[in-house]
Amino acid sequence: MSNILGIETSCDETAVAVVRDGREVISNVIYTQIPTHTLYGGVVPEIASREHVLKINQVIKKALEEAKMDWDEIDAIAVTYGPGLVGPLLIGVSTAKALAYAKNIPLVGVNHIEGHICANYLEDKKESSEQASQDGGIEPPYMCLVASGGHSHIVRVDDYTKYTIIGRTHDDAAGEAFDKVARAIGLGYPGGPKVDKLAREGDPNAIAFPRASVGDSKYDFSFSGIKSAVLNYLNGAAMKGEEVNKADVAASFQQAIIDVLADHTIQAALDHGMKTVALAGGVAANSLLRTTMKERAEAKGLKFHCPELIYCTDNGAMIAAAGYHEFVAGRRADLYLNAIPNLKIGER
Ligand code: KG4
Ligand code: ZN
C-alpha cells in the first residue's frame, strides 16, 4: 500500500491531494485563482506564480490534515514538472524538492497531461456521478481524448506509464476555442463552463459552423476554423445591426467542436482495436461531450469512462495517481528536477 502526495501548480490552481495506490482519494484540496485572473480576462503568469507562493504551504498542510496523516505515512511526493507556465511550475517543483529532501521522502516528477489521463483511475467515496466508476474502474489499454485549455490530444494508453499520441491539434486547443468564443459573446473567463451552461438554452442546429478535419491525419484536429467562423458570424451580424441569439451561437459552436472530438476519438479507438474510450482534461467536464461520447461509443460497442467532474479540471489527485504508477515502475526524480514548460506526453 502506498500513499502518494500529489502537488499541482502548472497554471491557475494550487492543488494538493493524498491518494492511496493510485485510486483511492484520501484528501483533495484545490485553491483556485480563477477569481483573481477573471479581472484580466485570462491567466496572468506572474500573478499566478505569486499566488502559488502565498498558498502552497497552506494547501499542503490542509491536504495532510484532511487525510489525517503525518509525513511519515507518505511514501512519495509527486509533482507536476511540465507542461505549463514556467513560473507556476517552479513553485511546485521547488516546494516538492525541499519537502522530499527535508522529510527524506522519494520524489517523482509527473507530466501534467498524463496526470489528466490518470484522473480516470480515481475513485472518491464522497462523490457520486452517473457516469464515472460504474464499471468498477478502468484499466489500460484504452483510447483517451485529452482536451484542456492548453492541449487537445488523442492518446492510446498502452499501459499505466506508456502513452502513444494518435492525434493532436494543429492550432488551438479545444478549451482555448471555448474560452475565445465565450469572450466573443461576452461570457467572460473561463469560458468553457459558461458556454456549456448557455448552450443548454440554445439550438445546436441553428447555425452550421464547420467541422474541420486536417489533411494529413484523420485523427488530428483544427479548431481555429470553427473559432473564426463564430467570430465572422458575430461580426457579420453586428455590421448588419442584427441581434444574435447567444444561446444558439453557444449551442451550435459547442456541437461543432464535440462532433469532431467524439468522432475522431471513437474512430481512433475502433481502428486501433481498443475496447474502451475515455475522456480527460478540463473540457471533459463538458456535459454534452460526456453524454455524446458515451452514446456514440456505446453505439459502436465500446465501453466509455470519464473522471468525476472535480477530477477533470486541474487537481492534485490526478498527479498523485500518475505519480503512483511512476513510483511503482521505479522512476525517481532527484534534486536536479526542473520545470519543463513544453514537456511532451510520454517523454521521460
Ligand atoms: O485542465 P484544465 O483545468 O487546465 C489546463 O490544463 O488547461 O482545463 C481548463 C480548460 C479551460 O479552457 C476551460 O474553459 C475548459 O477547460 N473547461 C470546459 C468546461 N469546464 C472547463 N470546457 C467546456 N465545457 C466545460 N464544462
Ligand atoms: Zn490541466
CSV table of C-alpha atoms and ligand atoms in Angstrom, one decimal:
chain,number,residue,atom,x,y,z
A,1,MET,CA,0.0,0.0,0.0
A,2,SER,CA,1.4,3.4,-1.0
A,3,ASN,CA,0.2,6.9,-0.1
A,4,ILE,CA,1.3,9.5,-2.6
A,5,LEU,CA,1.1,13.3,-2.0
A,6,GLY,CA,0.4,15.0,-5.3
A,7,ILE,CA,1.3,18.7,-6.0
A,8,GLU,CA,-0.1,20.6,-9.0
A,9,THR,CA,0.8,24.2,-9.8
A,10,SER,CA,1.2,24.3,-13.6
A,11,CYS,CA,-1.4,27.0,-14.2
A,12,ASP,CA,-4.0,28.7,-12.0
A,13,GLU,CA,-4.9,26.1,-9.4
A,14,THR,CA,-2.8,25.4,-6.3
A,15,ALA,CA,-3.8,21.8,-5.7
A,16,VAL,CA,-2.6,19.1,-3.3
A,17,ALA,CA,-4.0,15.6,-2.6
A,18,VAL,CA,-3.2,12.4,-0.9
A,19,VAL,CA,-4.1,9.3,-3.0
A,20,ARG,CA,-3.7,5.6,-2.0
A,21,ASP,CA,-2.5,3.1,-4.6
A,22,GLY,CA,-3.3,5.4,-7.5
A,23,ARG,CA,-7.1,5.1,-7.0
A,24,GLU,CA,-8.4,6.0,-3.6
A,25,VAL,CA,-8.6,9.7,-2.9
A,26,ILE,CA,-7.9,10.3,0.8
A,27,SER,CA,-7.9,14.1,0.6
A,28,ASN,CA,-8.1,16.6,-2.3
A,29,VAL,CA,-7.6,20.4,-1.7
A,30,ILE,CA,-7.8,22.9,-4.5
A,31,TYR,CA,-7.2,26.6,-4.2
A,32,THR,CA,-8.4,28.2,-7.4
A,33,GLN,CA,-7.0,31.6,-8.6
A,34,ILE,CA,-9.8,32.0,-11.1
A,35,PRO,CA,-11.5,35.0,-9.3
A,36,THR,CA,-8.1,36.8,-9.4
A,37,HIS,CA,-7.5,36.2,-13.1
A,38,THR,CA,-11.1,36.9,-14.1
A,39,LEU,CA,-10.2,40.6,-13.6
A,40,TYR,CA,-7.8,40.4,-16.5
A,41,GLY,CA,-9.8,38.0,-18.8
A,42,GLY,CA,-7.2,35.2,-18.6
A,43,VAL,CA,-4.3,33.8,-16.6
A,44,VAL,CA,-1.5,36.4,-15.8
A,45,PRO,CA,1.6,34.2,-15.3
A,46,GLU,CA,3.4,36.5,-12.8
A,47,ILE,CA,0.3,36.8,-10.7
A,48,ALA,CA,-0.3,33.1,-10.8
A,49,SER,CA,3.3,32.5,-9.6
A,50,ARG,CA,2.8,34.9,-6.7
A,51,GLU,CA,-0.5,33.3,-5.6
A,52,HIS,CA,1.1,29.8,-5.7
A,53,VAL,CA,3.9,31.0,-3.4
A,54,LEU,CA,1.4,32.5,-1.0
A,55,LYS,CA,-0.9,29.5,-0.9
A,56,ILE,CA,1.2,26.3,-1.4
A,57,ASN,CA,2.2,25.7,2.2
A,58,GLN,CA,-1.3,26.1,3.5
A,59,VAL,CA,-2.7,23.8,0.8
A,60,ILE,CA,-0.2,21.1,1.6
A,61,LYS,CA,-0.9,21.4,5.3
A,62,LYS,CA,-4.7,21.2,4.7
A,63,ALA,CA,-4.3,18.1,2.4
A,64,LEU,CA,-2.4,16.3,5.2
A,65,GLU,CA,-4.9,17.4,7.8
A,66,GLU,CA,-7.9,16.2,5.8
A,67,ALA,CA,-6.1,12.9,5.2
A,68,LYS,CA,-5.4,12.7,8.9
A,69,MET,CA,-1.8,11.8,8.1
A,70,ASP,CA,1.7,12.8,9.1
A,71,TRP,CA,4.7,12.9,6.8
A,72,ASP,CA,5.9,9.5,7.9
A,73,GLU,CA,2.8,8.0,6.3
A,74,ILE,CA,3.6,9.5,2.9
A,75,ASP,CA,5.5,7.1,0.6
A,76,ALA,CA,6.3,9.5,-2.2
A,77,ILE,CA,5.8,13.1,-3.3
A,78,ALA,CA,4.6,13.5,-6.9
A,79,VAL,CA,4.8,16.9,-8.6
A,80,THR,CA,3.9,18.3,-12.0
A,81,TYR,CA,7.1,19.5,-13.7
A,82,GLY,CA,5.5,20.2,-17.1
A,83,PRO,CA,3.9,21.2,-19.4
A,84,GLY,CA,2.6,24.5,-18.1
A,85,LEU,CA,3.7,28.0,-17.2
A,86,VAL,CA,7.3,28.1,-16.1
A,87,GLY,CA,6.9,30.3,-13.0
A,88,PRO,CA,4.0,28.5,-11.6
A,89,LEU,CA,5.6,25.1,-12.3
A,90,LEU,CA,8.8,26.2,-10.5
A,91,ILE,CA,6.9,26.9,-7.3
A,92,GLY,CA,5.5,23.3,-7.1
A,93,VAL,CA,8.8,21.7,-8.2
A,94,SER,CA,11.0,23.7,-5.7
A,95,THR,CA,8.5,23.1,-2.9
A,96,ALA,CA,8.3,19.3,-3.6
A,97,LYS,CA,12.1,19.1,-3.8
A,98,ALA,CA,12.5,20.9,-0.5
A,99,LEU,CA,10.0,18.7,1.2
A,100,ALA,CA,11.4,15.5,-0.3
A,101,TYR,CA,14.9,16.5,1.0
A,102,ALA,CA,13.8,17.7,4.4
A,103,LYS,CA,11.5,14.7,5.1
A,104,ASN,CA,13.6,12.2,3.3
A,105,ILE,CA,10.7,11.0,1.0
A,106,PRO,CA,11.1,9.8,-2.6
A,107,LEU,CA,10.3,12.4,-5.3
A,108,VAL,CA,8.5,11.6,-8.6
A,109,GLY,CA,8.1,14.1,-11.5
A,110,VAL,CA,4.7,13.9,-13.3
A,111,ASN,CA,3.7,15.1,-16.7
A,112,HIS,CA,0.5,17.2,-16.3
A,113,ILE,CA,-1.3,15.7,-19.3
A,114,GLU,CA,-0.5,12.2,-18.2
A,115,GLY,CA,-1.9,13.3,-14.8
A,116,HIS,CA,-5.2,14.3,-16.5
A,117,ILE,CA,-5.4,10.8,-18.1
A,118,CYS,CA,-4.8,9.1,-14.7
A,119,ALA,CA,-7.8,11.0,-13.3
A,120,ASN,CA,-9.7,8.2,-14.9
A,121,TYR,CA,-8.4,5.8,-12.2
A,122,LEU,CA,-9.6,7.9,-9.2
A,123,GLU,CA,-12.4,6.7,-7.0
A,124,ASP,CA,-13.9,9.1,-4.5
A,125,LYS,CA,-16.3,7.6,-2.0
A,126,LYS,CA,-17.7,11.1,-1.2
A,127,GLU,CA,-18.7,12.0,-4.7
A,128,SER,CA,-21.1,10.2,-7.0
A,129,SER,CA,-21.6,10.6,-10.7
A,130,GLU,CA,-23.9,8.8,-13.1
A,131,GLN,CA,-21.0,8.0,-15.5
A,132,ALA,CA,-17.8,7.5,-13.6
A,133,SER,CA,-16.7,4.4,-11.9
A,134,GLN,CA,-19.9,2.5,-12.7
A,135,ASP,CA,-17.9,-0.3,-14.3
A,136,GLY,CA,-15.6,-0.6,-11.3
A,137,GLY,CA,-12.7,1.4,-12.7
A,138,ILE,CA,-10.8,1.4,-15.9
A,139,GLU,CA,-7.6,-0.3,-16.9
A,140,PRO,CA,-5.3,0.1,-19.9
A,141,PRO,CA,-5.3,-0.3,-22.8
A,142,TYR,CA,-7.9,2.3,-24.0
A,143,MET,CA,-8.1,5.4,-26.2
A,144,CYS,CA,-8.3,8.7,-24.4
A,145,LEU,CA,-9.2,12.1,-25.5
A,146,VAL,CA,-7.3,14.7,-23.5
A,147,ALA,CA,-8.8,18.2,-24.1
A,148,SER,CA,-7.9,21.1,-21.9
A,149,GLY,CA,-7.1,24.8,-22.1
A,150,GLY,CA,-3.6,24.2,-23.5
A,151,HIS,CA,-3.9,20.7,-25.1
A,152,SER,CA,-6.0,18.5,-27.4
A,153,HIS,CA,-4.7,15.0,-28.0
A,154,ILE,CA,-6.0,11.6,-28.7
A,155,VAL,CA,-3.7,9.3,-26.7
A,156,ARG,CA,-3.5,5.5,-26.8
A,157,VAL,CA,-2.9,4.5,-23.2
A,158,ASP,CA,-0.9,1.2,-23.7
A,159,ASP,CA,-0.1,0.8,-20.0
A,160,TYR,CA,-0.2,2.8,-16.8
A,161,THR,CA,3.0,4.6,-17.8
A,162,LYS,CA,3.1,4.1,-21.6
A,163,TYR,CA,1.4,6.5,-23.9
A,164,THR,CA,1.3,6.9,-27.7
A,165,ILE,CA,-0.1,10.0,-29.3
A,166,ILE,CA,-2.5,9.2,-32.1
A,167,GLY,CA,-3.9,12.6,-32.9
A,168,ARG,CA,-3.3,16.3,-32.0
A,169,THR,CA,-4.5,19.8,-32.7
A,170,HIS,CA,-2.7,21.8,-35.4
A,171,ASP,CA,-3.7,25.1,-33.9
A,172,ASP,CA,-5.9,26.0,-30.9
A,173,ALA,CA,-6.7,23.6,-28.1
A,174,ALA,CA,-10.4,22.7,-27.6
A,175,GLY,CA,-10.6,24.6,-24.3
A,176,GLU,CA,-8.9,27.6,-25.8
A,177,ALA,CA,-11.6,27.7,-28.5
A,178,PHE,CA,-14.3,27.5,-25.8
A,179,ASP,CA,-12.6,30.4,-23.9
A,180,LYS,CA,-12.2,32.6,-27.0
A,181,VAL,CA,-15.7,32.1,-28.2
A,182,ALA,CA,-17.0,32.8,-24.7
A,183,ARG,CA,-15.1,36.0,-24.7
A,184,ALA,CA,-16.5,37.0,-28.1
A,185,ILE,CA,-20.1,36.5,-26.9
A,186,GLY,CA,-19.4,38.4,-23.7
A,187,LEU,CA,-19.4,35.5,-21.2
A,188,GLY,CA,-16.0,36.1,-19.6
A,189,TYR,CA,-13.3,33.8,-18.3
A,190,PRO,CA,-13.1,30.8,-18.0
A,191,GLY,CA,-15.4,30.3,-20.9
A,192,GLY,CA,-15.9,26.5,-21.1
A,193,PRO,CA,-18.4,26.1,-18.2
A,194,LYS,CA,-20.3,29.3,-19.3
A,195,VAL,CA,-20.7,28.1,-22.9
A,196,ASP,CA,-21.7,24.7,-21.6
A,197,LYS,CA,-24.5,26.3,-19.5
A,198,LEU,CA,-25.8,28.8,-22.0
A,199,ALA,CA,-25.8,26.1,-24.8
A,200,ARG,CA,-28.5,24.2,-22.9
A,201,GLU,CA,-30.9,27.0,-23.8
A,202,GLY,CA,-29.9,27.2,-27.5
A,203,ASP,CA,-30.5,25.2,-30.7
A,204,PRO,CA,-27.3,23.2,-31.7
A,205,ASN,CA,-28.6,23.1,-35.4
A,206,ALA,CA,-29.3,26.9,-35.6
A,207,ILE,CA,-26.0,27.8,-37.3
A,208,ALA,CA,-23.9,25.5,-39.5
A,209,PHE,CA,-20.3,26.0,-38.2
A,210,PRO,CA,-17.6,24.0,-40.0
A,211,ARG,CA,-16.4,20.6,-38.7
A,212,ALA,CA,-12.8,20.9,-39.9
A,213,SER,CA,-10.5,18.0,-40.5
A,214,VAL,CA,-6.8,18.2,-41.2
A,215,GLY,CA,-5.5,16.7,-44.4
A,216,ASP,CA,-2.6,14.5,-43.3
A,217,SER,CA,-4.1,12.7,-40.4
A,218,LYS,CA,-7.7,11.7,-39.9
A,219,TYR,CA,-7.4,11.8,-36.2
A,220,ASP,CA,-5.9,15.4,-35.9
A,221,PHE,CA,-7.9,18.5,-35.1
A,222,SER,CA,-8.1,22.1,-36.2
A,223,PHE,CA,-10.2,24.4,-34.1
A,224,SER,CA,-9.2,27.8,-35.4
A,225,GLY,CA,-11.5,27.5,-38.4
A,226,ILE,CA,-14.6,26.9,-36.1
A,227,LYS,CA,-13.5,29.8,-33.9
A,228,SER,CA,-13.0,32.2,-36.9
A,229,ALA,CA,-16.4,31.1,-38.3
A,230,VAL,CA,-18.1,32.1,-35.0
A,231,LEU,CA,-16.2,35.5,-34.9
A,232,ASN,CA,-17.2,36.1,-38.6
A,233,TYR,CA,-20.8,35.3,-37.8
A,234,LEU,CA,-20.8,37.7,-34.9
A,235,ASN,CA,-19.1,40.5,-36.9
A,236,GLY,CA,-21.5,39.9,-39.8
A,237,ALA,CA,-24.5,40.3,-37.6
A,238,ALA,CA,-23.0,43.4,-35.9
A,239,MET,CA,-22.4,45.1,-39.2
A,240,LYS,CA,-26.0,44.4,-40.3
A,241,GLY,CA,-27.2,45.7,-37.0
A,242,GLU,CA,-28.8,42.3,-36.3
A,243,GLU,CA,-29.2,40.9,-32.8
A,244,VAL,CA,-27.7,37.5,-32.3
A,245,ASN,CA,-29.1,34.7,-30.2
A,246,LYS,CA,-26.2,34.0,-28.0
A,247,ALA,CA,-27.6,30.7,-26.8
A,248,ASP,CA,-27.9,29.5,-30.4
A,249,VAL,CA,-24.3,30.6,-31.1
A,250,ALA,CA,-23.0,28.8,-28.0
A,251,ALA,CA,-25.0,25.6,-28.7
A,252,SER,CA,-24.0,25.5,-32.4
A,253,PHE,CA,-20.4,26.1,-31.7
A,254,GLN,CA,-20.3,23.5,-28.9
A,255,GLN,CA,-22.0,20.9,-31.1
A,256,ALA,CA,-19.4,21.5,-33.9
A,257,ILE,CA,-16.5,21.1,-31.5
A,258,ILE,CA,-18.0,18.0,-29.9
A,259,ASP,CA,-18.8,16.3,-33.1
A,260,VAL,CA,-15.2,16.4,-34.2
A,261,LEU,CA,-13.8,15.4,-30.7
A,262,ALA,CA,-16.1,12.5,-30.3
A,263,ASP,CA,-15.9,11.1,-33.9
A,264,HIS,CA,-12.1,11.3,-34.2
A,265,THR,CA,-11.6,9.6,-30.8
A,266,ILE,CA,-14.1,6.8,-31.5
A,267,GLN,CA,-12.7,6.2,-34.9
A,268,ALA,CA,-9.2,6.0,-33.4
A,269,ALA,CA,-10.4,3.5,-30.8
A,270,LEU,CA,-12.0,1.3,-33.5
A,271,ASP,CA,-9.0,1.5,-35.9
A,272,HIS,CA,-6.6,0.6,-33.1
A,273,GLY,CA,-8.7,-2.3,-31.8
A,274,MET,CA,-9.4,-0.7,-28.4
A,275,LYS,CA,-12.5,-1.8,-26.4
A,276,THR,CA,-12.8,1.4,-24.2
A,277,VAL,CA,-12.7,5.1,-24.8
A,278,ALA,CA,-12.1,7.7,-22.0
A,279,LEU,CA,-12.1,11.4,-21.5
A,280,ALA,CA,-9.7,13.7,-19.6
A,281,GLY,CA,-8.8,17.3,-19.2
A,282,GLY,CA,-10.9,20.4,-18.3
A,283,VAL,CA,-13.1,20.1,-21.4
A,284,ALA,CA,-14.1,16.6,-20.2
A,285,ALA,CA,-16.2,18.4,-17.7
A,286,ASN,CA,-18.5,19.5,-20.6
A,287,SER,CA,-21.9,17.9,-20.1
A,288,LEU,CA,-22.7,17.5,-23.8
A,289,LEU,CA,-19.2,16.0,-24.5
A,290,ARG,CA,-19.8,13.4,-21.7
A,291,THR,CA,-23.2,12.3,-22.9
A,292,THR,CA,-22.3,12.4,-26.6
A,293,MET,CA,-19.1,10.4,-26.2
A,294,LYS,CA,-21.0,7.8,-24.1
A,295,GLU,CA,-23.8,7.4,-26.6
A,296,ARG,CA,-21.6,7.3,-29.7
A,297,ALA,CA,-19.1,5.0,-28.1
A,298,GLU,CA,-21.7,2.5,-26.9
A,299,ALA,CA,-23.4,2.6,-30.3
A,300,LYS,CA,-20.2,1.2,-31.7
A,301,GLY,CA,-19.9,-1.4,-28.9
A,302,LEU,CA,-17.2,0.4,-27.0
A,303,LYS,CA,-17.1,1.0,-23.2
A,304,PHE,CA,-16.9,4.6,-22.1
A,305,HIS,CA,-15.3,6.1,-19.0
A,306,CYS,CA,-14.7,9.6,-17.7
A,307,PRO,CA,-13.4,11.1,-14.4
A,308,GLU,CA,-15.7,12.6,-11.8
A,309,LEU,CA,-16.3,16.3,-12.6
A,310,ILE,CA,-14.0,17.5,-9.9
A,311,TYR,CA,-11.1,15.5,-11.3
A,312,CYS,CA,-11.5,16.8,-14.9
A,313,THR,CA,-10.1,20.3,-14.2
A,314,ASP,CA,-6.7,20.7,-12.6
A,315,ASN,CA,-6.2,18.9,-9.2
A,316,GLY,CA,-3.5,17.2,-7.1
A,317,ALA,CA,-5.2,13.8,-7.0
A,318,MET,CA,-4.6,13.1,-10.7
A,319,ILE,CA,-0.9,14.0,-10.2
A,320,ALA,CA,-0.7,11.6,-7.2
A,321,ALA,CA,-2.4,8.9,-9.3
A,322,ALA,CA,0.1,9.3,-12.2
A,323,GLY,CA,2.9,9.6,-9.6
A,324,TYR,CA,1.9,6.3,-8.0
A,325,HIS,CA,2.3,4.4,-11.3
A,326,GLU,CA,5.7,6.1,-12.0
A,327,PHE,CA,6.7,5.2,-8.4
A,328,VAL,CA,5.8,1.5,-8.7
A,329,ALA,CA,7.6,1.4,-12.0
A,330,GLY,CA,10.7,2.5,-10.1
A,331,ARG,CA,11.0,6.0,-11.5
A,332,ARG,CA,12.5,8.7,-9.2
A,333,ALA,CA,13.4,12.3,-9.6
A,334,ASP,CA,16.4,13.8,-7.9
A,335,LEU,CA,17.0,17.3,-6.6
A,336,TYR,CA,18.0,18.5,-10.1
A,337,LEU,CA,14.4,18.1,-11.2
A,338,ASN,CA,13.5,21.2,-13.2
A,339,ALA,CA,10.3,22.7,-14.7
A,340,ILE,CA,9.9,21.8,-18.4
A,341,PRO,CA,7.2,24.2,-19.8
A,342,ASN,CA,6.8,22.2,-23.1
A,343,LEU,CA,7.2,18.7,-21.8
A,344,LYS,CA,5.7,16.2,-24.3
A,345,ILE,CA,3.4,13.2,-23.4
A,346,GLY,CA,5.5,10.0,-23.0
A,347,GLU,CA,8.8,12.0,-22.5
A,348,ARG,CA,10.9,10.9,-19.6
B,1,KG4,O1,-7.4,21.0,-17.5
B,1,KG4,P1,-7.7,22.4,-17.2
B,1,KG4,O2,-8.3,22.8,-15.8
B,1,KG4,O3,-6.4,23.3,-17.3
B,1,KG4,C1,-5.5,23.1,-18.3
B,1,KG4,O4,-4.6,22.2,-18.2
B,1,KG4,O5,-5.6,23.8,-19.4
B,1,KG4,O6,-8.7,22.9,-18.3
B,1,KG4,C2,-9.2,24.2,-18.4
B,1,KG4,C3,-10.0,24.4,-19.7
B,1,KG4,C4,-10.4,25.8,-19.9
B,1,KG4,O7,-10.2,26.1,-21.3
B,1,KG4,C5,-11.9,25.7,-19.6
B,1,KG4,O8,-12.7,26.6,-20.4
B,1,KG4,C6,-12.2,24.3,-20.1
B,1,KG4,O9,-11.1,23.5,-19.6
B,1,KG4,N1,-13.5,23.8,-19.5
B,1,KG4,C7,-14.6,23.5,-20.1
B,1,KG4,C8,-15.6,23.1,-19.2
B,1,KG4,N2,-15.0,23.2,-17.9
B,1,KG4,C9,-13.7,23.6,-18.1
B,1,KG4,N3,-14.8,23.5,-21.5
B,1,KG4,C10,-16.1,23.1,-21.9
B,1,KG4,N4,-17.1,22.8,-21.0
B,1,KG4,C11,-16.9,22.8,-19.7
B,1,KG4,N5,-17.9,22.4,-18.9
B,2,ZN,ZN,-4.8,20.8,-16.9
